[in-house]
Amino acid sequence: MLKPTLPTVEVSLNSLKAFFAEQKRAETNYLDREKFAEYFSSVMQMISDGLFVVNLQGDVIYMNDEMQSMWELDVENRYSPDNFPKVINKIISPESFMARVVEIYKNIEDESYDRIERVDKQIFDRRSKPLIFKGQIIGRIWIYKNVTEQLEVFQILEESKRKYEAFERRFQRVFDLAPIGMSLNRLDGTFLKVNRSFEKLVGYSEHELLSKKFAEITHPDDLDNNLDWLHRLRSREIVSYQIEKRYIRKNGSIANVFLQVTLVFDTQKSPVYIIGQIVDMSNLKSAEQALFQKQKMESIGILAGGIAHDFNNLLVALTAQSEIALAKLETNNPAVKHINKAILAAESGTLLINQLLAYSGRGRFEILPLNLNDIINQQIDILEVAIPKNVTIKRDLLDNLPNINADPSQMQQIIMNLTINGAEAIEQKAGEILIKTDTNTFKRGDFDKLSFVIPPPAPGKFIVFSVKDNGKGMSKETIQKIFDPFFSTKFKGRGLGLAAVSGIARSHNCGLVVNSFLNVGTEFQLYFPVSTQQDVLNDDLNDGINNNQSMEKQKGMTRKQILLIDDDPMVRSAIEDIFELEKIDVICAPDGASGIQNFNEYHENVGLILLDLSMPGLSSQEVFIALKEIERDIPIILLSGHSEFEIGDKFTGLAYEAFVQKPFKIEQMLEIALSYLD
């Protein structure tokens, strides 16, 4: 409620005092009373508020022009009693008006204040005070002040204040609860206010930050650039800027952020402070690095796979021709031992290529539901022989471990590579390697707490397999490179062991995490999705395959010609020589189109087709379909330097008889081919 303003009332009372003082002097000095009346009237007319004086009988004995105009009374009849009903009729609540008047006259000595409203929406503050002359109350003086405009202004100000306070509350709420960091800083960079997101981002409380400047928590390498932008901002060269920078958190870690800073002005357009909006880019940077690492590994994997494919073709020719040479020599021939050494060297090359294929995700795979604990227990004896005596292997294997879907030989390679790698990191000191299995269920968002080198699949239940050593550890820079083929920290290392581990992990949809600290040790963690299938006995499967092949071989079928479709001339020559040992003719085609043409021409004499999967021109699928259209029952064996696992969906719905991965042994090729040759 607006309080009354009193200056005009004081002016009235002072004027009355002056009047009565003048009257007293006039009586003393016998001055003309009319002069006092004129003087009194002049003083009262100077007052901007409506004023009138009544005697104790309620008669109006004086009224200024403002009062007469305020209530629209006749000039000549302003003192008439008939004016009272006119005034009452203009009041919205005449009853309360009169009740207040009666109450005042019952307590004639009291001052009073109230507010009245007219029917025309005009609002007045009404003030009344007893009029005292020579210590006696001779009447009352009433003053009416029109406060309509004043109240309107006050209401506007109050409404503005409410809106501003509401806006300020909303701004404060938005500021505090914003999902990005927010900060208010003085022009010198001192923090004035920060929100919860910024506190969480940098690890400092608002109380701690209020005694700091942003420069104190900015990475030193980013500070000069940040200060340069701030200088341009304060000099009014710009009004905002956006940069990427790094904060140093309270715990010493680095926070990568995107920062937008804006200059804020006061009503005089003078800069008062700066507001910063800070987006945490740490996860994005980690994702970018992970994506870069993934793309790099995929690119190198493609390269490695291509090299392995071509190299396998060379090994086919080398091993096949060497074995053919052995078959044609007497066992006591001096050349035999040299040929055997060449074959051993080729087999070493095959192992090297298999590691490259494992890295590229194109290794040999036979995915089965298996228990990882069983594979570990089978490998322990071999591992204890392979590592130095100063290193001890310990196991912490979870009982009743669920199955995973994996290739047994690939799992053996992971266990072997990680264990030997850990033993080499321990070097000459006494050390320990802990092999552990466990389970964990990950919900969405849980993976954010781990820094995956190879991201895991969708959330779910996982088998966690870890190999931990207390060796010399690795720096962050080294960790970024350890999965690259041919990168090694060891003088004699090939740099393919961990590369193979990462490739196998990718091909098994397995997450891979590396934690390492210098002079503390390293832990590799692999996250395998839990299998829902039952155990499959590998030996039973292999026995079944071998028995079927043996039965087919014993049928004594009539041998016919073989059609070989392969673009590599050395492979074609080697396979021709292999089947020459069995007196079997081989028709060779260097590409799919000529292969189809040859089969069209000689299909009555062809009992088996050997089809390479990587050739120029027509794809292997197109060639396969075309050959089957010529003769639906013709057996086709697929050849490739890659694994059968890699062909994936390419041959879905296409029934091929067998798959042979290059390089192969002569006995292997002959056994499979003769079992199908009709």
XYZ file of C-alpha atoms in Angstrom:
678
model
C 0.000 0.000 0.000
C 1.347 3.405 -0.960
C 2.018 5.611 2.078
C 0.787 9.237 2.053
C 3.127 12.025 1.124
C 3.115 14.790 3.738
C 5.057 17.802 2.491
C 1.877 19.646 1.417
C 0.299 18.953 4.805
C 3.262 20.485 6.561
C 3.074 23.482 4.272
C -0.610 23.904 5.265
C 0.071 23.694 8.979
C 3.001 26.076 8.783
C 0.907 28.465 6.784
C -1.851 28.277 9.402
C 0.619 28.957 12.176
C 1.935 31.898 10.229
C -1.631 33.058 9.716
C -2.539 32.921 13.376
C 0.743 34.507 14.345
C 0.053 37.276 11.890
C -3.475 37.585 13.262
C -2.097 37.956 16.754
C 0.286 40.612 15.583
C -2.540 42.291 13.728
C -4.644 42.386 16.843
C -1.716 43.780 18.749
C -0.951 46.353 16.131
C -4.595 47.016 15.217
C -4.061 46.057 11.570
C -6.890 45.521 9.115
C -8.446 42.010 9.497
C -9.169 41.874 5.765
C -5.458 42.040 5.166
C -5.060 38.865 7.224
C -7.862 37.144 5.355
C -6.248 38.020 2.067
C -2.905 36.835 3.284
C -4.361 33.552 4.572
C -6.190 32.943 1.305
C -3.063 33.577 -0.725
C -1.091 31.077 1.321
C -3.794 28.382 1.085
C -4.093 28.816 -2.700
C -0.395 28.079 -3.064
C -0.972 24.543 -1.806
C -1.307 21.996 -4.678
C -3.564 19.696 -2.674
C -7.249 20.210 -1.975
C -7.746 21.867 1.430
C -10.681 23.018 3.476
C -11.300 24.036 7.094
C -14.412 23.286 9.148
C -15.432 24.550 12.548
C -16.621 22.386 15.393
C -20.200 22.645 14.085
C -19.122 21.096 10.762
C -19.473 24.293 8.718
C -16.903 24.862 6.010
C -15.215 28.147 6.789
C -12.516 27.955 4.137
C -11.789 25.984 0.935
C -9.023 26.554 -1.593
C -9.546 26.507 -5.368
C -7.853 23.094 -5.751
C -10.461 21.535 -3.442
C -13.308 23.213 -5.302
C -11.946 22.050 -8.667
C -11.136 18.576 -7.385
C -14.765 17.948 -6.441
C -16.325 20.066 -9.205
C -18.148 22.445 -6.831
C -19.658 25.787 -7.792
C -17.248 28.635 -7.213
C -19.919 30.873 -5.713
C -21.440 28.127 -3.551
C -18.332 26.326 -2.412
C -19.255 26.827 1.264
C -22.870 25.721 0.848
C -24.039 22.699 2.894
C -25.602 21.420 -0.322
C -22.133 20.466 -1.569
C -21.844 17.656 0.929
C -24.328 15.305 -0.850
C -22.529 16.046 -4.136
C -19.269 14.928 -2.622
C -20.831 11.834 -1.037
C -22.380 10.775 -4.347
C -18.966 10.763 -5.998
C -17.585 8.278 -3.444
C -17.600 4.543 -4.223
C -18.295 3.630 -0.606
C -20.159 6.550 1.025
C -21.129 4.453 4.087
C -17.532 3.769 5.076
C -16.702 7.391 4.230
C -19.299 8.692 6.671
C -18.457 6.106 9.327
C -14.876 7.303 9.257
C -15.946 10.967 9.590
C -18.172 10.162 12.575
C -15.346 8.214 14.208
C -12.964 11.148 13.715
C -15.300 13.659 15.300
C -15.798 11.369 18.279
C -12.042 11.559 18.829
C -11.588 15.200 17.941
C -8.014 15.379 19.146
C -6.757 12.547 16.897
C -5.081 12.916 13.544
C -6.371 10.608 10.840
C -5.409 9.235 7.473
C -7.345 7.121 5.034
C -7.761 6.583 1.337
C -10.930 7.024 -0.644
C -11.860 6.151 -4.186
C -14.340 7.914 -6.392
C -16.647 6.336 -8.913
C -14.502 7.823 -11.700
C -11.542 5.743 -10.429
C -9.764 8.770 -8.978
C -8.012 7.921 -5.730
C -7.263 10.374 -2.911
C -5.240 10.293 0.245
C -7.300 12.094 2.946
C -5.622 13.565 6.013
C -7.302 15.367 8.912
C -5.869 17.206 11.901
C -7.429 19.299 14.680
C -7.104 23.087 14.282
C -5.938 24.600 17.556
C -6.041 28.280 18.482
C -4.747 29.530 21.847
C -4.672 25.964 23.149
C -8.264 25.282 22.160
C -9.550 23.067 19.311
C -11.611 25.383 17.110
C -12.149 23.020 14.163
C -10.422 20.624 11.767
C -8.379 21.014 8.652
C -8.821 18.471 5.838
C -6.353 17.895 3.033
C -7.104 15.773 -0.070
C -4.229 14.649 -2.284
C -4.942 13.057 -5.679
C -2.624 9.996 -5.830
C -4.187 8.325 -8.889
C -1.205 8.887 -11.192
C 1.223 8.207 -8.411
C -0.448 4.851 -7.722
C -0.456 3.980 -11.404
C 3.248 4.687 -11.603
C 3.761 2.722 -8.421
C 1.773 -0.222 -9.798
C 3.772 -0.118 -13.008
C 6.967 -0.113 -10.996
C 5.701 -2.916 -8.797
C 4.686 -4.949 -11.851
C 8.077 -4.299 -13.415
C 9.722 -5.313 -10.183
C 7.690 -8.519 -10.034
C 8.502 -9.306 -13.649
C 12.159 -8.568 -13.087
C 12.232 -10.720 -9.965
C 10.422 -13.497 -11.825
C 12.886 -13.176 -14.691
C 15.763 -13.137 -12.243
C 14.420 -16.284 -10.582
C 13.995 -17.981 -13.959
C 17.463 -16.882 -15.026
C 18.899 -18.105 -11.749
C 17.150 -21.451 -12.190
C 18.275 -21.785 -15.798
C 21.790 -20.746 -14.775
C 21.949 -23.201 -11.873
C 20.356 -26.163 -13.660
C 21.854 -25.655 -17.134
C 23.324 -28.926 -18.460
C 26.394 -26.992 -19.632
C 28.793 -25.046 -17.447
C 27.969 -21.370 -16.824
C 30.127 -18.717 -15.174
C 29.969 -15.000 -14.450
C 33.346 -13.283 -14.255
C 34.610 -9.788 -13.621
C 36.457 -8.161 -16.481
C 39.754 -9.245 -14.911
C 38.650 -12.893 -15.036
C 37.716 -13.348 -11.362
C 34.778 -15.696 -10.862
C 31.607 -14.064 -9.539
C 29.249 -17.003 -9.875
C 29.291 -20.508 -11.350
C 26.612 -23.145 -11.763
C 26.554 -26.780 -10.682
C 27.574 -28.125 -14.082
C 30.734 -26.029 -14.036
C 31.516 -27.134 -10.478
C 31.133 -30.748 -11.578
C 33.236 -30.156 -14.686
C 36.287 -28.703 -12.917
C 35.876 -30.391 -9.531
C 35.927 -27.121 -7.543
C 33.034 -25.804 -5.436
C 31.647 -22.341 -6.128
C 33.146 -21.144 -2.849
C 36.604 -22.281 -3.980
C 36.239 -20.699 -7.407
C 35.159 -17.282 -6.118
C 38.716 -16.698 -4.919
C 40.218 -17.613 -8.293
C 40.597 -16.210 -11.777
C 39.897 -18.406 -14.777
C 43.610 -18.216 -15.698
C 44.447 -20.222 -12.568
C 42.571 -23.293 -13.794
C 43.396 -22.929 -17.507
C 45.937 -25.250 -19.081
C 49.231 -23.312 -19.460
C 49.477 -24.163 -23.158
C 46.040 -22.582 -23.788
C 46.393 -19.516 -21.565
C 48.051 -17.060 -23.978
C 45.423 -17.663 -26.648
C 42.626 -17.307 -24.084
C 44.044 -14.025 -22.713
C 44.472 -12.647 -26.228
C 40.784 -13.203 -26.948
C 39.841 -11.664 -23.589
C 41.934 -8.558 -24.363
C 40.119 -8.114 -27.668
C 36.820 -8.498 -25.828
C 37.612 -5.912 -23.132
C 38.897 -3.434 -25.722
C 35.461 -3.636 -27.422
C 37.031 -4.984 -30.598
C 34.604 -7.906 -30.324
C 31.576 -8.603 -28.120
C 31.979 -12.390 -27.912
C 34.320 -15.204 -28.858
C 34.365 -19.008 -29.063
C 37.416 -21.184 -28.495
C 38.393 -24.719 -27.565
C 40.544 -24.902 -24.469
C 41.526 -27.116 -21.564
C 40.843 -26.664 -17.870
C 42.934 -28.339 -15.190
C 40.547 -30.036 -12.788
C 41.058 -29.996 -9.035
C 42.328 -33.601 -9.197
C 44.889 -32.617 -11.847
C 43.143 -34.239 -14.825
C 42.392 -32.361 -18.034
C 38.928 -31.229 -19.148
C 38.578 -30.438 -22.856
C 35.878 -27.786 -23.333
C 34.264 -25.556 -25.928
C 33.994 -22.050 -24.454
C 31.767 -19.169 -25.584
C 32.327 -15.838 -23.830
C 30.036 -12.797 -24.134
C 30.491 -9.256 -22.824
C 27.597 -7.899 -20.708
C 26.836 -4.143 -20.553
C 24.953 -1.973 -18.056
C 22.269 0.605 -18.925
C 24.972 3.152 -19.783
C 26.435 0.638 -22.262
C 29.537 0.182 -20.166
C 30.953 -3.372 -19.876
C 30.378 -4.760 -16.399
C 31.182 -8.469 -16.536
C 31.535 -11.446 -18.858
C 29.410 -14.555 -19.052
C 30.893 -17.877 -20.130
C 29.117 -20.949 -21.486
C 31.246 -24.062 -21.214
C 30.502 -27.343 -23.000
C 32.395 -30.396 -21.770
C 34.118 -31.924 -24.796
C 36.033 -34.604 -22.888
C 33.756 -37.471 -23.916
C 33.617 -36.163 -27.481
C 37.406 -35.934 -27.595
C 37.633 -39.475 -26.244
C 35.079 -40.611 -28.826
C 37.024 -38.852 -31.573
C 40.221 -40.530 -30.461
C 38.448 -43.893 -30.249
C 36.945 -43.382 -33.707
C 40.328 -42.373 -35.091
C 41.904 -45.420 -33.474
C 39.125 -47.645 -34.848
C 39.456 -46.211 -38.353
C 43.229 -46.520 -38.180
C 43.002 -50.126 -37.066
C 40.428 -50.915 -39.731
C 42.563 -49.283 -42.425
C 45.680 -51.123 -41.321
C 43.557 -54.268 -41.019
C 42.438 -53.982 -44.624
C 46.033 -53.444 -45.683
C 47.223 -56.365 -43.565
C 44.467 -58.582 -44.918
C 45.389 -57.704 -48.497
C 49.061 -58.364 -47.853
C 48.234 -61.654 -46.134
C 46.032 -62.760 -49.038
C 48.715 -62.124 -51.637
C 51.423 -63.571 -49.422
C 49.377 -66.730 -48.879
C 49.242 -67.237 -52.625
C 53.049 -67.101 -52.677
C 53.196 -69.570 -49.795
C 50.858 -71.929 -51.632
C 53.282 -72.062 -54.530
C 56.326 -72.334 -52.247
C 55.038 -75.086 -49.960
C 53.267 -77.030 -52.694
C 56.268 -77.066 -55.013
C 58.558 -77.968 -52.110
C 56.337 -80.866 -51.071
C 56.061 -82.044 -54.673
C 59.848 -81.944 -54.899
C 60.069 -84.061 -51.743
C 57.571 -86.539 -53.172
C 59.747 -86.998 -56.252
C 63.028 -87.423 -54.362
C 64.415 -90.411 -52.574
C 64.512 -89.953 -48.802
C 68.323 -90.201 -48.784
C 68.745 -87.472 -51.366
C 70.990 -84.636 -50.003
C 68.466 -82.060 -51.212
C 65.726 -83.385 -48.925
C 66.974 -81.668 -45.747
C 67.261 -78.328 -47.538
C 63.749 -78.640 -48.942
C 62.449 -79.467 -45.455
C 64.113 -76.307 -44.128
C 62.402 -74.318 -46.869
C 59.068 -75.848 -45.864
C 59.709 -74.957 -42.190
C 60.525 -71.387 -43.212
C 57.304 -71.245 -45.223
C 55.366 -72.545 -42.221
C 56.898 -69.778 -40.090
C 55.720 -67.344 -42.719
C 52.263 -68.913 -42.443
C 52.215 -68.261 -38.687
C 53.218 -64.664 -39.331
C 50.443 -64.282 -41.886
C 47.935 -65.835 -39.479
C 48.790 -63.124 -36.955
C 48.259 -60.478 -39.627
C 44.940 -62.083 -40.508
C 43.989 -62.159 -36.829
C 44.715 -58.431 -36.572
C 42.669 -57.692 -39.686
C 39.793 -59.823 -38.355
C 40.192 -62.323 -41.176
C 41.684 -65.220 -39.239
C 40.364 -68.761 -39.224
C 37.269 -68.953 -37.089
C 35.106 -71.707 -35.751
C 32.684 -69.924 -33.432
C 31.448 -72.217 -30.689
C 29.922 -71.729 -27.237
C 32.803 -72.445 -24.871
C 33.892 -71.936 -21.297
C 36.812 -69.538 -21.033
C 37.956 -71.084 -17.729
C 38.488 -74.412 -19.523
C 40.665 -72.760 -22.185
C 42.730 -70.975 -19.505
C 43.258 -74.154 -17.484
C 44.344 -76.022 -20.617
C 46.883 -73.296 -21.444
C 48.470 -72.894 -18.020
C 50.975 -75.771 -18.382
C 52.146 -74.454 -21.732
C 52.361 -70.897 -20.422
C 54.419 -71.835 -17.368
C 56.983 -73.427 -19.655
C 56.987 -70.467 -22.064
C 57.647 -67.709 -19.516
C 60.773 -67.097 -17.402
C 61.133 -68.745 -14.006
C 61.082 -65.395 -12.178
C 57.428 -64.884 -13.183
C 54.558 -66.601 -11.382
C 51.122 -67.130 -12.935
C 48.130 -66.947 -10.620
C 44.489 -67.654 -11.408
C 41.321 -66.122 -10.032
C 38.612 -67.843 -12.054
C 34.917 -67.415 -11.304
C 33.067 -70.633 -10.558
C 30.186 -71.554 -12.878
C 31.379 -69.048 -15.471
C 28.821 -68.649 -18.307
C 29.851 -69.511 -21.871
C 30.998 -67.136 -24.583
C 30.728 -67.553 -28.359
C 34.316 -67.747 -29.585
C 36.883 -69.640 -31.583
C 38.938 -71.877 -29.241
C 42.224 -71.415 -31.084
C 41.769 -67.638 -31.159
C 41.118 -67.607 -27.400
C 44.271 -69.657 -26.879
C 46.196 -67.097 -28.906
C 44.833 -64.189 -26.816
C 45.752 -65.906 -23.542
C 49.212 -66.830 -24.827
C 49.983 -63.377 -26.293
C 48.838 -61.392 -23.241
C 50.617 -63.673 -20.765
C 53.921 -63.671 -22.634
C 53.641 -59.915 -23.161
C 53.138 -59.443 -19.403
C 56.091 -61.695 -18.576
C 58.353 -59.690 -20.902
C 57.209 -56.450 -19.200
C 58.325 -57.836 -15.818
C 61.833 -58.379 -17.237
C 64.407 -59.764 -14.747
C 62.751 -58.979 -11.429
C 60.483 -61.369 -9.565
C 56.954 -60.716 -10.756
C 53.426 -62.003 -10.977
C 50.772 -62.345 -13.660
C 47.156 -62.644 -12.544
C 44.667 -64.225 -14.952
C 41.117 -63.530 -13.840
C 37.570 -64.168 -15.033
C 34.394 -62.562 -13.738
C 30.973 -61.392 -14.890
C 29.438 -57.960 -15.046
C 26.185 -56.521 -16.313
C 26.404 -53.155 -18.020
C 23.478 -50.794 -18.440
C 23.398 -47.901 -20.867
C 25.873 -45.281 -19.742
C 27.973 -47.663 -17.616
C 30.537 -47.998 -20.387
C 31.265 -44.258 -20.112
C 33.247 -44.989 -16.955
C 35.726 -47.125 -18.927
C 38.114 -46.060 -21.684
C 37.633 -48.761 -24.314
C 40.296 -49.206 -26.961
C 37.747 -51.316 -28.812
C 34.141 -50.360 -27.910
C 31.868 -53.153 -26.624
C 28.518 -54.081 -28.181
C 25.149 -53.111 -26.738
C 24.650 -53.187 -22.942
C 24.090 -56.576 -21.394
C 25.864 -59.305 -19.438
C 29.571 -59.799 -20.094
C 32.366 -62.171 -19.198
C 35.304 -60.031 -18.020
C 38.659 -61.665 -18.808
C 41.770 -59.883 -17.534
C 45.518 -60.413 -17.544
C 47.394 -58.210 -15.076
C 51.140 -57.906 -14.531
C 53.310 -55.879 -12.159
C 55.875 -55.003 -14.828
C 57.300 -51.686 -15.959
C 54.002 -50.325 -17.329
C 53.443 -48.037 -20.291
C 52.988 -44.342 -21.000
C 49.791 -42.997 -22.580
C 51.706 -42.401 -25.804
C 52.803 -46.037 -25.936
C 49.280 -47.308 -25.251
C 48.084 -45.424 -28.333
C 50.464 -47.507 -30.504
C 50.687 -50.967 -28.943
C 47.967 -52.424 -31.194
C 49.564 -51.206 -34.412
C 51.126 -54.015 -36.462
C 54.928 -54.103 -36.264
C 55.079 -51.613 -33.364
C 57.134 -53.037 -30.533
C 59.006 -51.726 -27.510
C 61.203 -54.839 -27.542
C 64.402 -55.054 -29.567
C 63.504 -58.410 -31.135
C 59.745 -57.957 -31.149
C 57.711 -58.252 -34.330
C 54.893 -56.120 -32.977
C 52.151 -58.571 -33.994
C 51.152 -60.162 -30.673
C 48.943 -57.352 -29.344
C 47.891 -56.454 -32.880
C 46.489 -59.983 -33.182
C 44.748 -59.628 -29.788
C 42.982 -56.454 -30.917
C 41.917 -58.050 -34.211
C 40.530 -61.124 -32.482
C 38.690 -58.899 -30.003
C 37.091 -56.900 -32.834
C 36.035 -60.009 -34.727
C 34.418 -61.427 -31.573
C 32.469 -58.223 -30.782
C 34.583 -57.960 -27.669
C 35.423 -54.777 -25.776
C 39.072 -54.167 -24.900
C 40.373 -51.909 -22.116
C 44.010 -51.193 -21.231
C 45.042 -49.720 -17.880
C 48.742 -49.110 -17.381
C 50.940 -47.014 -15.102
C 54.691 -46.601 -15.370
C 56.625 -48.688 -12.834
C 53.351 -50.153 -11.535
C 52.120 -52.550 -14.187
C 49.539 -53.184 -16.903
C 46.130 -54.797 -17.044
C 44.313 -55.905 -20.201
C 40.562 -56.426 -19.809
C 38.400 -58.082 -22.470
C 34.597 -57.968 -22.305
C 32.920 -60.914 -24.039
C 29.109 -61.004 -24.459
C 27.657 -63.990 -22.607
C 26.531 -66.856 -24.852
C 23.028 -68.272 -24.635
C 24.012 -71.530 -26.382
C 24.993 -74.886 -24.929
C 28.509 -76.352 -25.026
C 29.601 -77.988 -28.267
C 32.324 -80.625 -28.243
C 34.875 -79.609 -30.853
C 36.393 -83.075 -31.055
C 33.008 -84.592 -31.922
C 32.540 -82.058 -34.709
C 36.002 -82.670 -36.136
C 35.571 -86.440 -35.901
C 32.288 -86.196 -37.770
C 33.849 -84.172 -40.568
C 36.824 -86.514 -40.875
C 34.587 -89.601 -40.885
C 32.404 -88.170 -43.645
C 35.453 -87.339 -45.714
C 36.877 -90.815 -45.200
C 33.608 -92.455 -46.228
C 33.434 -90.371 -49.381
C 37.036 -91.221 -50.194
C 36.378 -94.957 -49.774
C 33.509 -94.995 -52.258
C 35.964 -95.421 -55.149
C 34.225 -92.930 -57.400
C 35.369 -92.414 -60.966
C 37.819 -89.547 -61.161
C 37.260 -86.764 -63.676
C 38.929 -83.484 -64.546
C 39.140 -80.560 -62.128
C 38.320 -76.987 -63.169
C 40.511 -74.482 -61.315
C 39.477 -70.790 -61.434
C 42.211 -68.605 -59.873
C 43.863 -65.401 -61.046
C 47.310 -66.173 -59.573
C 49.495 -68.114 -62.081
C 51.782 -69.515 -59.354
C 48.781 -70.924 -57.481
C 47.423 -72.447 -60.697
C 50.785 -74.026 -61.449
C 51.165 -75.404 -57.920
C 47.679 -76.958 -57.906
C 48.263 -78.485 -61.360
C 51.436 -80.096 -60.055
C 49.665 -81.378 -56.924
C 46.970 -83.193 -58.876
C 49.507 -84.441 -61.395
C 50.744 -86.657 -58.550
C 47.313 -88.345 -58.647
C 47.179 -88.407 -62.475
C 44.270 -85.944 -62.459
C 43.978 -83.334 -65.203
C 43.349 -79.728 -64.176
C 41.692 -77.207 -66.512
C 42.894 -73.731 -65.474
C 41.008 -70.429 -65.885
C 42.532 -67.068 -64.869
C 39.188 -65.344 -64.158
C 35.500 -65.974 -63.641
C 34.376 -65.337 -67.218
C 36.841 -67.814 -68.748
C 36.037 -70.277 -65.975
C 32.329 -70.189 -66.876
C 33.235 -70.580 -70.563
C 35.490 -73.579 -69.864
C 32.846 -75.262 -67.712
C 30.244 -74.696 -70.419
C 32.543 -76.439 -72.869
C 33.919 -79.286 -70.709
C 31.324 -79.740 -67.945
C 30.674 -83.396 -68.906
C 34.269 -84.215 -67.980
C 34.586 -81.901 -64.954
C 33.830 -83.550 -61.636
C 35.007 -80.780 -59.273
C 35.525 -77.021 -59.362
C 38.092 -75.128 -57.270
C 36.986 -71.472 -57.107
C 39.147 -68.650 -55.726
C 37.196 -65.917 -53.915
C 39.278 -62.877 -54.887
C 39.545 -62.266 -58.592
C 39.170 -59.336 -60.988
C 36.036 -59.033 -63.103
C 33.046 -61.113 -62.068
C 32.646 -61.658 -58.326
C 33.013 -65.136 -56.875
C 29.273 -65.176 -56.048
C 28.341 -64.366 -59.650
C 30.675 -67.057 -60.950
C 29.335 -69.569 -58.404
C 25.716 -68.955 -59.430
C 26.569 -69.165 -63.145
C 28.391 -72.502 -62.680
C 25.442 -73.954 -60.727
C 23.055 -72.873 -63.478
C 25.083 -74.934 -65.929
C 25.127 -77.976 -63.633
C 23.287 -77.794 -60.341
C 25.009 -80.763 -58.645
C 28.595 -79.911 -59.504
C 30.665 -79.827 -56.263
C 32.475 -76.540 -55.720
C 35.311 -75.994 -53.227
C 36.119 -72.393 -52.323
C 39.727 -71.210 -52.005
C 40.930 -68.042 -50.292
C 43.873 -66.442 -48.537
C 41.297 -65.130 -46.051
C 39.284 -67.182 -43.574
C 35.937 -68.836 -44.123
C 34.570 -66.599 -41.387
C 35.257 -63.559 -43.561
C 33.009 -64.617 -46.434
C 30.118 -64.180 -43.979
C 26.879 -63.395 -45.749
C 28.412 -63.414 -49.225
C 27.478 -67.065 -49.786
C 24.306 -67.187 -47.711
C 21.957 -69.628 -49.446
C 24.714 -70.881 -51.766
C 25.644 -74.510 -51.013
C 29.382 -74.988 -51.495
C 30.967 -78.287 -50.566
C 34.060 -77.170 -48.681
C 36.374 -74.279 -47.938
C 40.174 -74.464 -48.067
C 42.271 -71.593 -46.741
C 45.591 -70.808 -48.342
C 48.304 -71.843 -47.781
C 47.434 -75.527 -47.501
C 49.283 -78.816 -47.294
C 49.266 -81.151 -50.280
C 47.700 -83.896 -48.172
C 44.940 -81.527 -47.059
C 44.075 -80.469 -50.591
C 44.181 -83.976 -51.983
C 42.112 -85.429 -49.149
C 39.312 -82.865 -49.511
C 39.341 -82.786 -53.321
C 39.377 -86.578 -53.768
C 36.488 -86.963 -51.336
C 34.265 -84.880 -53.624
C 35.704 -85.705 -57.058
C 33.340 -87.808 -59.160
